[in-house]
């Protein structure tokens, strides 16, 4: 079986079709077959590209070279030169010439085409993840060597702060600032924790990094240890990620063999050890303080904060907790510097973001793209359009605790600042794309079922609130809702948001809030007309509702 080496996209909006793009597409099919490379090239179409002076346009990835206008007569030459010989066909670049070049440069121009930009996934799928030699050949441990032998801890943190990297675990907290907090606490013992719990439904970006490039996380943790003054680290890995754990354990052994972990690394007197800790299957253990409790051998329940882990973390010691994707950025930033890193993404959200794409699209999967790309671009380019051409109704951005955005927000740049302005959460980077055949009430009910099940039960607003909101939305889903339910939901949103002890209870209200904000008419149709506009919700007899038996956690009260 051959693997895909190239992706070729041919523009196919109406004007492109008028100018012969379908002939171009068909010619590609013939030529790829003729050269016997049809299994190595993914051929697809590209909808509105905003460059009508260069159509029919052809974009070839992974280089993101843009050709246009292309005629069917050009295709043979293009396939031969670009796909077989790896050469850019210069005469076909005009007038789209300015669209080519490194992606940061391309992104700077409005209306241009974004390409995948790999920083954290750079080596994934290219190196053998079980070979430390392979990692080293691909710049591995170069950043650790540079940090230990030519930079002070303060210089490492300066570079990180200047890079503008923000945490990729959900909240987007500035990473350099967090490192500085931990570094600033005087203590003979500190810890670094990599949060690899990743239990957010639909999110699997961290798994791809851990399985495909485990040494990058070890290298990043050691750099973090050096910067903040820690000599011990824990990798808290989701229990179900057996392959990732196996590879991490092996990588730790090999790094020890090479003197890249353990005592006196690079002969600098710096010591660093890493332990792998297996999670036990609770979503709440991804919350950093619950995770710390879990490593300490206690029930995984969040602590009250303050104090924060930066001062009182694992076994009461100052502790740095970072997400896998956050850490995976560190070696590249130290190697190439903050100015290089800031070339990607937007001024306020530099770098890239790894997204997992799911739902009613033609292609699901994982991508790494510059911050600031829009949902429309993700759907049209990387997801290859909506399935069966049914229109987008809504998308959930950021996993279960993320926002539900209507189709009208699909042109909002996906970066921390723009999303915050639009009242949307970037969250973990899971994108659930839903078409017109999906119903918001059905989606919110499913999410609330998840939250009430995963609520750890430590605090009353969340324990009761997640159950109560689930009951109300289920009633609406079943066609038995009342208009007064909407008032009760609003009041529960306030209680959960303000009184819950941790992020689980606070974010459980996000889907409800978004439902009432963007889809009020649909909810009212369920209540006042007793119909689901999408024909999804069952509208069954309200007497059939039985929350006692549905509530596996035993927290239910009858509706
Ligand atoms: C219920 C809940 C689950 C969480 N799950 C994860 C997770 O699986 N992985 C993660 O990195 N952060 C998770 N977080 C966020 C962490 O508490 C913490 O903010 C994050 O690990 C910090 O890393 P960062 O600064 O690199 O983003 C979760 C938070 C909450 C409230
Ligand atoms: S908000 Fe929910 S998950 Fe968080 S401590 Fe309270 S009960 Fe537990």
XYZ file of C-alpha atoms and ligand atoms in Angstrom:
598
model
C 0.000 0.000 0.000
C 1.372 3.406 -0.954
C 1.119 6.432 1.325
C -0.192 9.833 0.315
C 2.674 12.207 -0.447
C 0.818 15.127 -1.988
C -2.559 16.790 -1.820
C -3.729 18.553 -4.971
C -6.691 20.908 -4.745
C -8.382 22.320 -7.837
C -10.633 25.352 -7.441
C -14.243 24.617 -8.296
C -16.402 27.615 -7.439
C -18.742 28.622 -10.321
C -16.329 31.010 -11.983
C -13.533 28.421 -11.973
C -15.897 25.896 -13.527
C -16.782 28.415 -16.240
C -13.083 28.761 -16.992
C -12.470 25.022 -17.277
C -11.538 23.814 -13.770
C -13.459 20.563 -14.252
C -11.322 19.758 -17.307
C -8.262 20.463 -15.174
C -9.567 18.135 -12.478
C -10.343 15.334 -14.961
C -6.947 15.749 -16.585
C -5.298 15.331 -13.184
C -7.210 12.078 -12.697
C -5.959 10.802 -16.063
C -2.378 11.938 -15.579
C -2.080 10.549 -12.051
C -3.281 7.190 -13.376
C -0.956 7.451 -16.363
C 2.051 8.014 -14.116
C 0.771 5.314 -11.729
C 0.778 7.661 -8.727
C -2.945 7.940 -8.064
C -2.468 6.246 -4.653
C 0.167 8.760 -3.615
C -1.798 11.905 -4.391
C -5.042 13.015 -2.763
C -6.956 14.926 -5.420
C -9.811 17.154 -4.362
C -11.577 20.426 -4.996
C -11.244 23.764 -3.287
C -14.180 26.098 -2.893
C -14.123 29.872 -2.950
C -10.536 31.020 -2.712
C -11.025 34.745 -3.151
C -8.514 35.036 -6.019
C -10.538 35.241 -9.186
C -7.589 36.603 -11.164
C -5.778 33.268 -10.872
C -8.426 30.653 -11.605
C -8.651 27.791 -12.291
C -6.251 27.529 -9.411
C -4.324 24.486 -8.240
C -2.797 24.254 -4.784
C -0.267 21.542 -4.037
C 0.497 20.502 -0.470
C 2.595 19.950 1.603
C 4.523 22.864 0.075
C 1.351 24.955 -0.377
C 2.468 26.080 -3.801
C -0.288 27.914 -5.633
C -0.556 27.686 -9.413
C -2.939 29.703 -11.523
C -4.511 30.103 -13.924
C -4.010 26.460 -14.898
C -5.386 24.907 -18.090
C -5.846 21.217 -18.733
C -2.873 21.394 -21.140
C -0.627 22.418 -18.210
C -1.484 19.409 -16.083
C 0.863 16.840 -17.641
C 3.823 19.192 -17.138
C 2.704 20.023 -13.575
C 2.424 16.372 -12.577
C 5.751 15.499 -14.146
C 7.669 18.423 -12.678
C 6.090 18.985 -9.290
C 4.719 15.620 -8.208
C 7.401 13.415 -9.752
C 10.506 15.616 -9.725
C 9.663 17.853 -6.769
C 10.286 21.058 -8.772
C 8.114 24.151 -8.644
C 6.822 25.075 -12.106
C 7.659 28.726 -12.141
C 5.851 29.783 -15.295
C 2.517 28.729 -13.769
C 2.941 30.680 -10.566
C 1.886 34.008 -12.063
C -0.283 35.818 -11.179
C -0.560 33.826 -7.995
C 3.143 34.182 -7.342
C 2.638 36.267 -4.223
C 0.596 33.504 -2.657
C 3.540 31.163 -2.525
C 6.322 31.055 0.023
C 6.524 30.218 3.706
C 3.156 30.013 5.313
C 3.672 32.797 7.863
C 4.212 35.076 4.920
C 1.188 33.759 3.108
C -1.018 34.186 6.152
C -0.090 37.832 6.402
C -2.127 38.579 3.284
C -5.854 38.804 3.560
C -7.836 36.355 1.474
C -4.967 34.010 0.757
C -4.817 30.307 1.224
C -3.511 28.862 4.471
C -1.373 25.762 4.518
C -0.624 23.320 7.259
C 2.330 24.518 9.276
C 3.918 21.849 11.380
C 5.924 22.737 14.452
C 4.751 20.288 17.084
C 3.863 17.593 14.540
C 6.995 18.262 12.504
C 8.526 14.840 13.094
C 5.306 12.858 13.592
C 4.980 10.220 10.878
C 8.505 10.965 9.672
C 10.698 9.518 12.399
C 10.574 6.155 14.103
C 9.180 7.160 17.524
C 11.019 4.267 19.176
C 14.403 5.349 17.869
C 16.326 7.973 19.818
C 18.863 8.084 16.962
C 16.122 9.113 14.577
C 15.037 11.864 16.966
C 18.593 13.118 17.383
C 19.158 13.175 13.607
C 16.072 15.396 13.327
C 17.435 18.105 15.681
C 16.422 16.154 18.777
C 17.921 17.224 22.126
C 19.626 20.148 20.380
C 17.431 22.616 22.285
C 18.216 20.951 25.623
C 21.923 21.099 24.830
C 21.639 24.748 23.825
C 19.676 25.681 26.958
C 21.987 23.855 29.370
C 25.305 24.854 27.844
C 24.735 28.364 26.561
C 21.709 29.876 28.308
C 20.845 30.756 31.881
C 17.425 29.723 33.216
C 16.408 33.391 33.027
C 17.385 33.536 29.353
C 15.311 30.430 28.615
C 12.286 32.079 30.236
C 12.934 35.347 28.388
C 12.839 33.549 25.036
C 9.678 31.768 26.049
C 7.979 34.943 27.211
C 8.979 36.801 24.066
C 7.652 33.961 21.907
C 4.161 34.657 23.258
C 3.352 30.944 23.606
C 0.054 30.390 25.417
C -1.038 27.137 27.036
C -2.718 24.700 24.675
C -4.498 22.799 27.464
C -7.609 24.963 27.170
C -7.213 28.205 29.061
C -4.461 29.846 26.985
C -2.455 31.073 29.991
C 0.907 32.617 28.940
C 3.460 29.823 29.324
C 6.493 32.013 30.011
C 4.653 33.795 32.821
C 3.682 30.491 34.419
C 7.296 29.265 34.273
C 8.434 32.518 35.883
C 5.937 32.091 38.760
C 7.378 28.638 39.557
C 10.969 29.792 39.097
C 10.345 32.688 41.465
C 9.336 30.513 44.441
C 12.360 29.662 46.584
C 12.266 25.927 47.278
C 14.876 23.153 47.223
C 12.327 20.814 45.628
C 10.072 21.541 42.634
C 8.262 19.438 40.042
C 7.321 19.617 36.376
C 4.148 17.822 35.294
C 3.109 17.120 31.736
C -0.671 16.902 31.575
C -1.354 14.086 29.118
C -4.717 13.090 30.539
C -6.617 14.211 27.426
C -10.060 12.930 28.344
C -12.007 15.635 26.502
C -14.339 13.773 24.119
C -13.163 14.124 20.532
C -9.718 15.407 21.416
C -6.794 13.179 20.494
C -4.104 15.664 19.439
C -1.892 14.957 22.467
C -2.007 11.232 21.784
C -0.703 11.807 18.263
C 2.221 13.834 19.653
C 3.020 11.340 22.413
C 2.869 8.323 20.145
C 4.648 9.967 17.215
C 7.348 12.036 18.921
C 7.725 11.028 22.600
C 11.264 12.384 22.986
C 10.089 15.923 22.193
C 8.045 15.920 25.409
C 10.930 14.550 27.490
C 13.229 17.197 26.036
C 10.700 19.947 26.773
C 10.174 18.758 30.349
C 13.921 18.730 30.983
C 14.217 22.281 29.601
C 11.322 23.324 31.834
C 13.029 21.688 34.831
C 16.214 23.587 34.119
C 14.355 26.897 33.753
C 12.200 26.667 36.877
C 14.665 24.816 39.109
C 13.033 21.364 39.206
C 14.862 18.035 39.115
C 11.882 15.702 38.786
C 8.971 15.424 36.391
C 5.772 13.403 36.024
C 4.020 12.501 32.823
C 0.361 11.921 33.724
C -0.921 9.855 30.813
C -4.509 8.902 30.128
C -4.993 5.252 31.113
C -6.369 4.251 27.725
C -3.237 5.522 25.922
C -1.339 2.237 26.205
C 0.828 2.745 23.119
C 1.806 6.267 24.168
C 2.795 4.980 27.609
C 4.851 2.154 26.161
C 6.726 4.536 23.888
C 7.270 7.085 26.645
C 8.693 4.474 29.007
C 11.017 3.244 26.271
C 12.006 6.818 25.374
C 12.863 7.562 29.016
C 15.094 4.474 29.134
C 16.874 5.431 25.916
C 17.339 9.036 27.042
C 18.946 7.662 30.218
C 21.228 5.420 28.135
C 22.367 8.472 26.195
C 22.853 10.610 29.321
C 20.059 12.959 28.271
C 18.082 12.264 31.442
C 19.387 11.392 34.878
C 22.449 12.890 36.529
C 24.808 15.557 35.214
C 23.146 16.017 31.825
C 25.554 17.427 29.190
C 28.158 17.563 31.970
C 26.497 20.658 33.383
C 25.612 19.334 36.829
C 21.897 19.489 35.950
C 19.887 16.416 37.029
C 16.425 15.492 35.807
C 14.266 12.365 36.208
C 10.869 11.664 34.630
C 8.219 9.197 35.838
C 5.176 8.021 33.887
C 1.939 7.958 35.888
C -1.143 6.267 34.451
C -4.499 8.007 34.764
C -7.490 5.980 35.856
C -10.210 7.056 33.473
C -11.775 10.165 34.992
C -12.220 13.346 32.962
C -11.763 15.448 36.094
C -8.188 14.144 36.526
C -7.182 16.426 33.636
C -7.872 19.392 35.910
C -4.431 20.175 37.232
C -5.127 20.019 40.960
C -7.201 16.809 40.664
C -4.335 15.397 38.629
C -1.895 16.281 41.410
C -4.153 14.623 44.004
C -4.276 11.550 41.775
C -0.465 11.321 41.530
C -0.332 11.623 45.315
C -2.507 8.502 45.486
C -5.704 10.256 46.558
C -9.154 10.466 44.971
C -8.970 12.689 41.883
C -10.857 15.732 43.155
C -9.875 19.337 42.452
C -8.411 21.349 45.284
C -9.738 24.752 46.258
C -7.573 27.504 44.827
C -5.628 29.560 45.853
C -3.028 28.385 46.627
C -2.110 27.453 43.055
C 0.179 24.600 41.998
C 2.851 27.146 41.065
C 3.449 27.641 44.806
C 1.747 24.591 46.417
C 1.557 21.737 43.946
C 2.680 18.129 44.085
C 3.344 17.137 47.724
C 3.007 20.817 48.577
C 5.967 21.853 46.426
C 6.029 24.466 43.629
C 4.895 22.661 40.496
C 4.727 23.556 36.832
C 1.819 21.931 34.965
C 1.751 22.162 31.195
C -0.197 20.475 28.452
C 1.475 18.108 25.952
C 0.993 20.407 22.954
C 2.288 23.403 24.915
C 5.451 21.503 25.808
C 5.893 20.167 22.277
C 6.446 23.768 21.122
C 9.335 24.384 23.534
C 12.292 22.665 21.789
C 11.558 24.432 18.478
C 11.246 27.811 20.234
C 14.557 27.371 22.062
C 16.306 26.176 18.900
C 14.966 28.862 16.559
C 14.188 31.763 18.872
C 11.134 33.857 19.651
C 11.311 35.995 16.484
C 11.057 32.857 14.361
C 8.101 31.590 16.393
C 6.243 34.872 16.078
C 6.262 34.525 12.298
C 3.457 32.023 12.680
C -0.068 32.800 13.776
C -1.289 36.243 14.792
C 0.486 38.980 16.812
C -1.562 38.191 19.937
C -1.687 34.424 19.475
C 1.617 33.379 17.932
C 2.346 29.867 16.732
C 0.214 27.042 15.494
C -2.680 25.027 16.845
C -3.346 21.341 16.459
C -7.016 20.631 15.746
C -8.925 17.393 15.630
C -11.671 17.599 13.000
C -14.828 15.510 13.443
C -18.418 15.449 12.282
C -20.274 15.955 9.011
C -17.310 16.702 6.762
C -15.674 14.767 3.983
C -12.416 14.244 5.817
C -11.863 14.022 9.558
C -8.456 13.906 11.222
C -5.700 15.992 12.791
C -4.158 19.170 11.385
C -1.649 21.691 12.633
C -2.244 25.165 11.240
C -1.255 28.720 12.127
C -3.352 30.420 14.791
C -5.930 32.686 13.182
C -7.228 30.336 10.513
C -11.025 30.407 10.224
C -13.486 27.585 10.608
C -14.578 28.069 6.997
C -10.977 27.502 5.885
C -10.672 24.379 8.018
C -13.892 22.948 6.609
C -13.243 23.812 2.976
C -9.558 23.041 2.731
C -8.603 20.426 5.279
C -11.951 18.736 5.830
C -12.630 18.845 2.085
C -16.052 20.409 2.489
C -19.313 19.462 4.157
C -20.496 15.904 3.680
C -23.097 15.545 0.891
C -22.935 19.343 0.495
C -25.364 19.859 3.387
C -24.825 23.328 4.923
C -23.075 23.953 8.180
C -25.460 24.577 11.055
C -23.061 24.856 13.991
C -19.693 23.756 15.235
C -18.434 22.956 18.642
C -14.998 24.435 19.066
C -12.817 23.251 21.888
C -14.318 19.942 22.917
C -17.168 19.379 25.360
C -16.185 22.349 27.442
C -15.812 24.537 24.357
C -18.330 26.790 22.655
C -21.075 25.978 20.205
C -20.883 28.534 17.422
C -23.500 29.135 14.738
C -22.533 29.045 11.044
C -22.566 32.868 11.048
C -19.339 32.880 13.106
C -17.368 30.609 10.775
C -15.250 33.500 9.497
C -13.993 34.469 12.945
C -10.216 33.918 13.110
C -9.484 31.062 15.486
C -7.027 32.672 17.858
C -7.314 33.413 21.560
C -8.065 37.118 21.174
C -10.555 37.027 18.289
C -12.411 34.136 19.874
C -12.551 35.916 23.221
C -13.981 39.018 21.507
C -16.629 36.854 19.834
C -17.412 35.104 23.145
C -16.107 31.772 21.872
C -13.676 29.347 23.485
C -10.747 27.778 21.658
C -10.475 25.078 24.325
C -8.638 21.872 23.539
C -8.848 22.251 19.760
C -11.496 19.613 19.002
C -13.769 20.789 16.172
C -17.120 19.057 15.912
C -18.763 20.120 12.661
C -22.555 19.720 12.545
C -24.744 20.167 9.466
C -28.396 21.148 9.047
C -29.498 17.654 10.044
C -28.282 18.135 13.597
C -30.246 19.678 16.439
C -28.790 21.951 19.095
C -31.055 20.538 21.811
C -29.911 17.002 21.057
C -26.262 18.098 21.144
C -26.585 20.001 24.421
C -28.424 17.111 26.056
C -25.595 14.754 25.103
C -22.995 17.127 26.513
C -24.867 17.573 29.771
C -25.120 13.826 30.136
C -21.334 13.750 29.944
C -20.880 16.527 32.516
C -23.306 15.165 35.091
C -21.576 11.800 34.815
C -18.066 13.247 35.101
C -18.827 15.759 37.869
C -16.707 14.559 40.785
C -19.465 15.514 43.203
C -17.237 17.448 45.589
C -19.213 20.689 45.438
C -22.997 21.018 45.494
C -23.567 23.580 42.691
C -21.900 21.305 40.161
C -23.108 17.974 41.562
C -26.764 19.049 41.589
C -26.551 21.680 38.850
C -25.221 19.368 36.123
C -27.941 16.829 36.934
C -30.713 19.432 37.057
C -29.722 21.093 33.781
C -29.541 17.659 32.176
C -33.073 16.894 33.350
C -34.477 20.163 32.010
C -32.804 19.912 28.608
C -33.852 16.268 28.312
C -37.423 17.366 28.942
C -37.173 19.950 26.166
C -35.584 17.303 23.926
C -38.550 15.046 24.565
C -41.074 17.749 23.707
C -42.216 18.169 27.299
C -40.486 21.450 28.115
C -42.088 24.608 29.467
C -41.170 28.207 28.713
C -40.374 28.663 32.401
C -37.617 26.041 31.943
C -35.623 28.667 30.081
C -35.663 30.948 33.128
C -34.565 28.091 35.337
C -31.743 27.255 32.940
C -30.602 30.891 33.002
C -30.543 30.910 36.766
C -28.669 27.572 36.918
C -26.100 28.940 34.474
C -25.327 31.733 36.952
C -25.100 29.342 39.912
C -22.860 26.819 38.161
C -20.644 29.468 36.683
C -20.113 31.453 39.864
C -20.229 28.836 42.604
C -18.590 25.740 41.140
C -15.220 24.880 42.619
C -13.470 24.136 39.332
C -13.534 24.476 35.573
C -15.771 21.445 35.047
C -18.803 23.038 36.661
C -17.958 26.440 35.197
C -17.725 25.162 31.630
C -20.673 22.771 31.850
C -22.868 25.839 31.347
C -21.180 26.932 28.118
C -23.279 24.716 25.799
C -26.494 25.835 27.519
C -25.511 29.486 27.307
C -24.632 29.149 23.618
C -27.874 27.305 22.919
C -29.933 30.105 24.461
C -27.824 32.811 22.836
C -27.659 31.523 19.259
C -30.489 29.017 18.879
C -33.361 30.417 20.956
C -35.896 29.924 18.131
C -35.067 26.217 17.830
C -35.436 25.706 21.561
C -38.751 27.555 21.577
C -39.999 25.417 18.675
C -39.378 22.336 20.841
C -41.263 23.878 23.736
C -44.157 25.801 22.256
C -44.786 23.839 19.037
C -43.628 20.437 20.239
C -41.500 19.935 17.118
C -37.824 19.501 16.468
C -37.044 21.573 13.340
C -34.324 19.064 12.370
C -36.530 16.047 13.034
C -33.916 14.580 15.379
C -35.403 14.844 18.844
C -37.939 12.113 19.588
C -40.758 14.168 21.156
C -41.873 11.174 23.183
C -44.351 10.954 25.966
C -43.084 12.977 28.936
C -44.303 10.247 31.283
C -41.613 8.000 29.883
C -38.890 10.163 31.365
C -37.183 8.308 34.153
C -34.218 10.144 35.534
C -33.836 7.823 38.503
C -32.793 4.923 36.317
C -30.876 7.047 33.828
C -28.642 8.579 36.480
C -25.824 6.070 36.752
C -24.126 8.152 39.432
C -27.184 7.919 41.664
C -27.491 11.702 41.989
C -30.810 12.068 40.245
C -34.027 13.512 41.457
C -37.250 12.900 39.572
C -38.123 15.684 37.127
C -12.361 19.333 33.871
C -11.035 19.741 33.301
C -10.320 18.854 32.512
C -9.085 19.228 31.997
N -8.421 18.331 31.209
C -7.200 18.672 30.713
C -6.458 17.744 29.926
O -6.896 16.620 29.680
N -5.249 18.141 29.465
C -4.738 19.387 29.739
O -3.626 19.691 29.326
N -5.421 20.281 30.465
C -6.631 19.950 30.972
N -7.296 20.852 31.749
C -6.642 22.151 32.051
C -5.602 21.979 33.189
O -6.264 22.189 34.426
C -4.452 22.989 33.092
O -5.005 24.274 32.958
C -3.527 22.726 31.913
O -2.988 21.429 31.976
C -2.386 23.748 31.944
O -1.537 23.563 30.847
P -1.226 24.725 29.796
O -0.950 25.979 30.567
O -0.047 24.222 29.067
O -2.447 24.859 28.948
C -8.553 20.514 32.264
C -9.289 21.412 33.061
C -10.517 21.036 33.556
C -11.269 22.017 34.384
S -17.080 21.866 39.995
Fe -17.787 19.768 39.709
S -15.991 18.634 39.116
Fe -15.268 20.589 39.982
S -14.964 20.161 42.182
Fe -17.061 20.839 41.987
S -18.221 18.916 41.747
Fe -16.106 18.432 41.311
